[in-house]
Structure formats: C-alpha cells, structure tokens
C-alpha cells in the first residue's frame, strides 16, 4: 500500500512544507500558530514524526522534512491544490472547496486521484 501515514501526521507534514515556502526556518511555534493548535500538541506530533524519520529537528528547534517526509507532504499538497481548484471549477465557493479538499486529500486513493487528474488533463497518446 506504500506509505501509510495517519491524517494528522499528513497535515503536519503538509503544514511544514507550506511554511518552509514562506519562512526562512520552521519551528514548532510556527506550526502551532498556523494550525491554531496548542504548542504541547505540536511538540508531541513532532516527536512522533521524528521517530518515524519524517522530520529532523536541529538543536535550535528548526524543523526540516526528511526525504520521506517531503515525499508525503508534496503528495498531500499536490492533492490539496488540485482538489481545491477542481471543486472551484465546478462552482463550489473557494472557502468550501478548500475545506472539502482538506478532508478529501487524506482519504482518496491514489488510483482515484490519478483518474481525476487524467480526466481533467488527458495525456496526448
């Protein structure tokens, strides 16, 4: 089945990826602020991600995605971007499209997601 990650871990990895595009360094406090979570919850999650080798944390508290963590984060982020714009193209208001994309991105199978992408941008054969 490939990489199996729970939804919460996927959300954290995606958030680290998004923050790393905006900020010079990512820290637990940045993640807590972005997600509106308690810092203690974020600390526990970071410990779990570190144990799964999906992030590294420097002595200064800077958080970086490992190759595996980045792979998962990019997959979820791509799904999020695609699903949001797909739903908006169907006439769904942007805020609802984003909210629904957040839910769908974690449960949709790879096969269904690839089929959706193909239906919108058919490859030239």
PDB file of C-alpha atoms in Angstrom:
ATOM      1  CA  UNK A   1       0.000   0.000   0.000  1.00  0.00           C
ATOM      2  CA  UNK A   2       3.032   2.281   0.016  1.00  0.00           C
ATOM      3  CA  UNK A   3       3.437   4.967   2.646  1.00  0.00           C
ATOM      4  CA  UNK A   4       0.841   4.649   5.369  1.00  0.00           C
ATOM      5  CA  UNK A   5       0.504   7.777   7.466  1.00  0.00           C
ATOM      6  CA  UNK A   6      -2.351   8.997   9.580  1.00  0.00           C
ATOM      7  CA  UNK A   7      -4.283  12.107   8.635  1.00  0.00           C
ATOM      8  CA  UNK A   8      -2.878  14.160  11.491  1.00  0.00           C
ATOM      9  CA  UNK A   9       0.719  13.346  10.517  1.00  0.00           C
ATOM     10  CA  UNK A  10      -0.063  14.170   6.879  1.00  0.00           C
ATOM     11  CA  UNK A  11      -1.486  17.529   7.950  1.00  0.00           C
ATOM     12  CA  UNK A  12       1.610  18.343   9.971  1.00  0.00           C
ATOM     13  CA  UNK A  13       3.958  17.360   7.131  1.00  0.00           C
ATOM     14  CA  UNK A  14       1.944  19.417   4.638  1.00  0.00           C
ATOM     15  CA  UNK A  15       1.975  22.399   7.011  1.00  0.00           C
ATOM     16  CA  UNK A  16       5.762  22.161   7.435  1.00  0.00           C
ATOM     17  CA  UNK A  17       6.119  22.121   3.636  1.00  0.00           C
ATOM     18  CA  UNK A  18       3.841  25.162   3.202  1.00  0.00           C
ATOM     19  CA  UNK A  19       5.573  27.100   5.996  1.00  0.00           C
ATOM     20  CA  UNK A  20       9.014  26.252   4.572  1.00  0.00           C
ATOM     21  CA  UNK A  21       7.986  28.042   1.359  1.00  0.00           C
ATOM     22  CA  UNK A  22       7.056  31.173   3.357  1.00  0.00           C
ATOM     23  CA  UNK A  23       9.556  31.281   6.215  1.00  0.00           C
ATOM     24  CA  UNK A  24      13.354  31.076   6.386  1.00  0.00           C
ATOM     25  CA  UNK A  25      13.047  28.389   9.099  1.00  0.00           C
ATOM     26  CA  UNK A  26      10.112  26.445  10.561  1.00  0.00           C
ATOM     27  CA  UNK A  27       9.694  25.999  14.305  1.00  0.00           C
ATOM     28  CA  UNK A  28       7.039  24.273  16.448  1.00  0.00           C
ATOM     29  CA  UNK A  29       5.573  27.654  17.382  1.00  0.00           C
ATOM     30  CA  UNK A  30       5.062  28.491  13.680  1.00  0.00           C
ATOM     31  CA  UNK A  31       3.176  25.229  13.169  1.00  0.00           C
ATOM     32  CA  UNK A  32       1.070  25.833  16.302  1.00  0.00           C
ATOM     33  CA  UNK A  33       0.169  29.338  15.090  1.00  0.00           C
ATOM     34  CA  UNK A  34      -0.608  28.182  11.547  1.00  0.00           C
ATOM     35  CA  UNK A  35      -2.901  25.336  12.638  1.00  0.00           C
ATOM     36  CA  UNK A  36      -4.231  27.082  15.738  1.00  0.00           C
ATOM     37  CA  UNK A  37      -3.110  24.137  17.893  1.00  0.00           C
ATOM     38  CA  UNK A  38      -1.589  24.139  21.361  1.00  0.00           C
ATOM     39  CA  UNK A  39       2.194  24.094  21.352  1.00  0.00           C
ATOM     40  CA  UNK A  40       2.125  20.941  23.528  1.00  0.00           C
ATOM     41  CA  UNK A  41       0.107  19.074  20.858  1.00  0.00           C
ATOM     42  CA  UNK A  42       2.568  20.148  18.177  1.00  0.00           C
ATOM     43  CA  UNK A  43       5.537  19.032  20.317  1.00  0.00           C
ATOM     44  CA  UNK A  44       4.066  15.545  20.688  1.00  0.00           C
ATOM     45  CA  UNK A  45       3.392  15.344  16.943  1.00  0.00           C
ATOM     46  CA  UNK A  46       6.941  16.489  16.119  1.00  0.00           C
ATOM     47  CA  UNK A  47       8.339  13.795  18.415  1.00  0.00           C
ATOM     48  CA  UNK A  48       6.276  11.171  16.554  1.00  0.00           C
ATOM     49  CA  UNK A  49       7.339  12.456  13.135  1.00  0.00           C
ATOM     50  CA  UNK A  50      10.971  12.483  14.271  1.00  0.00           C
ATOM     51  CA  UNK A  51      10.692   8.885  15.477  1.00  0.00           C
ATOM     52  CA  UNK A  52       9.244   7.904  12.079  1.00  0.00           C
ATOM     53  CA  UNK A  53      12.182   9.668  10.430  1.00  0.00           C
ATOM     54  CA  UNK A  54       9.908  12.082   8.530  1.00  0.00           C
ATOM     55  CA  UNK A  55      11.435  15.227  10.026  1.00  0.00           C
ATOM     56  CA  UNK A  56      14.676  16.300  11.640  1.00  0.00           C
ATOM     57  CA  UNK A  57      14.859  18.939  14.360  1.00  0.00           C
ATOM     58  CA  UNK A  58      18.055  20.900  14.976  1.00  0.00           C
ATOM     59  CA  UNK A  59      19.321  21.880  18.441  1.00  0.00           C
ATOM     60  CA  UNK A  60      17.943  25.366  17.765  1.00  0.00           C
ATOM     61  CA  UNK A  61      14.484  23.862  17.166  1.00  0.00           C
ATOM     62  CA  UNK A  62      14.382  24.273  13.393  1.00  0.00           C
ATOM     63  CA  UNK A  63      12.275  21.615  11.697  1.00  0.00           C
ATOM     64  CA  UNK A  64      13.184  20.107   8.332  1.00  0.00           C
ATOM     65  CA  UNK A  65      11.440  17.413   6.303  1.00  0.00           C
ATOM     66  CA  UNK A  66      13.434  14.270   5.545  1.00  0.00           C
ATOM     67  CA  UNK A  67      13.173  12.830   2.014  1.00  0.00           C
ATOM     68  CA  UNK A  68      10.339  10.560   3.141  1.00  0.00           C
ATOM     69  CA  UNK A  69       8.567  13.380   4.970  1.00  0.00           C
ATOM     70  CA  UNK A  70       8.902  15.637   1.938  1.00  0.00           C
ATOM     71  CA  UNK A  71       7.542  12.934  -0.361  1.00  0.00           C
ATOM     72  CA  UNK A  72       4.396  12.568   1.779  1.00  0.00           C
ATOM     73  CA  UNK A  73       3.998  16.333   2.234  1.00  0.00           C
ATOM     74  CA  UNK A  74       4.303  17.010  -1.506  1.00  0.00           C
ATOM     75  CA  UNK A  75       1.784  14.277  -2.329  1.00  0.00           C
ATOM     76  CA  UNK A  76      -0.775  15.751   0.107  1.00  0.00           C
ATOM     77  CA  UNK A  77      -0.047  19.320  -1.011  1.00  0.00           C
ATOM     78  CA  UNK A  78      -0.499  18.382  -4.677  1.00  0.00           C
ATOM     79  CA  UNK A  79      -3.814  16.713  -3.846  1.00  0.00           C
ATOM     80  CA  UNK A  80      -4.916  19.749  -1.867  1.00  0.00           C
ATOM     81  CA  UNK A  81      -4.078  22.203  -4.655  1.00  0.00           C
ATOM     82  CA  UNK A  82      -5.660  20.046  -7.331  1.00  0.00           C
ATOM     83  CA  UNK A  83      -8.840  19.209  -5.392  1.00  0.00           C
ATOM     84  CA  UNK A  84      -9.391  22.833  -4.331  1.00  0.00           C
ATOM     85  CA  UNK A  85      -9.163  24.136  -7.877  1.00  0.00           C
ATOM     86  CA  UNK A  86     -11.178  21.191  -9.257  1.00  0.00           C
ATOM     87  CA  UNK A  87     -14.048  21.870  -6.835  1.00  0.00           C
ATOM     88  CA  UNK A  88     -13.884  25.605  -7.552  1.00  0.00           C
ATOM     89  CA  UNK A  89     -14.073  24.861 -11.283  1.00  0.00           C
ATOM     90  CA  UNK A  90     -17.337  23.034 -10.568  1.00  0.00           C
ATOM     91  CA  UNK A  91     -18.711  26.188  -8.980  1.00  0.00           C
ATOM     92  CA  UNK A  92     -18.014  25.420  -5.315  1.00  0.00           C
ATOM     93  CA  UNK A  93     -17.155  28.613  -3.338  1.00  0.00           C
ATOM     94  CA  UNK A  94     -13.409  28.894  -2.620  1.00  0.00           C
ATOM     95  CA  UNK A  95     -13.674  28.603   1.176  1.00  0.00           C
ATOM     96  CA  UNK A  96     -15.824  25.452   0.958  1.00  0.00           C
ATOM     97  CA  UNK A  97     -13.624  23.988  -1.804  1.00  0.00           C
ATOM     98  CA  UNK A  98     -10.544  24.443   0.403  1.00  0.00           C
ATOM     99  CA  UNK A  99     -12.264  22.926   3.435  1.00  0.00           C
ATOM    100  CA  UNK A 100     -13.506  19.901   1.456  1.00  0.00           C
ATOM    101  CA  UNK A 101     -10.119  19.446  -0.238  1.00  0.00           C
ATOM    102  CA  UNK A 102      -8.567  19.219   3.266  1.00  0.00           C
ATOM    103  CA  UNK A 103     -10.854  16.291   4.050  1.00  0.00           C
ATOM    104  CA  UNK A 104     -10.698  14.504   0.682  1.00  0.00           C
ATOM    105  CA  UNK A 105      -6.899  14.731   0.294  1.00  0.00           C
ATOM    106  CA  UNK A 106      -6.359  12.244   3.140  1.00  0.00           C
ATOM    107  CA  UNK A 107      -8.898   9.594   2.159  1.00  0.00           C
ATOM    108  CA  UNK A 108      -8.864   9.498  -1.642  1.00  0.00           C
ATOM    109  CA  UNK A 109      -6.999   6.530  -3.098  1.00  0.00           C
ATOM    110  CA  UNK A 110      -4.024   7.073  -5.340  1.00  0.00           C
ATOM    111  CA  UNK A 111      -5.959   5.392  -8.168  1.00  0.00           C
ATOM    112  CA  UNK A 112      -8.994   7.681  -7.858  1.00  0.00           C
ATOM    113  CA  UNK A 113      -6.823  10.781  -7.596  1.00  0.00           C
ATOM    114  CA  UNK A 114      -4.804   9.832 -10.690  1.00  0.00           C
ATOM    115  CA  UNK A 115      -8.047   9.121 -12.587  1.00  0.00           C
ATOM    116  CA  UNK A 116      -9.417  12.558 -11.646  1.00  0.00           C
ATOM    117  CA  UNK A 117      -6.215  14.220 -12.840  1.00  0.00           C
ATOM    118  CA  UNK A 118      -6.331  12.290 -16.127  1.00  0.00           C
ATOM    119  CA  UNK A 119      -9.984  13.221 -16.727  1.00  0.00           C
ATOM    120  CA  UNK A 120      -9.131  16.895 -16.490  1.00  0.00           C
ATOM    121  CA  UNK A 121      -5.812  16.897 -18.305  1.00  0.00           C
ATOM    122  CA  UNK A 122      -5.906  13.927 -20.651  1.00  0.00           C
ATOM    123  CA  UNK A 123      -2.492  12.877 -21.875  1.00  0.00           C
ATOM    124  CA  UNK A 124      -1.852  13.006 -25.591  1.00  0.00           C
ATOM    125  CA  UNK A 125      -1.487   9.498 -26.912  1.00  0.00           C
TER     126      UNK A 125
END
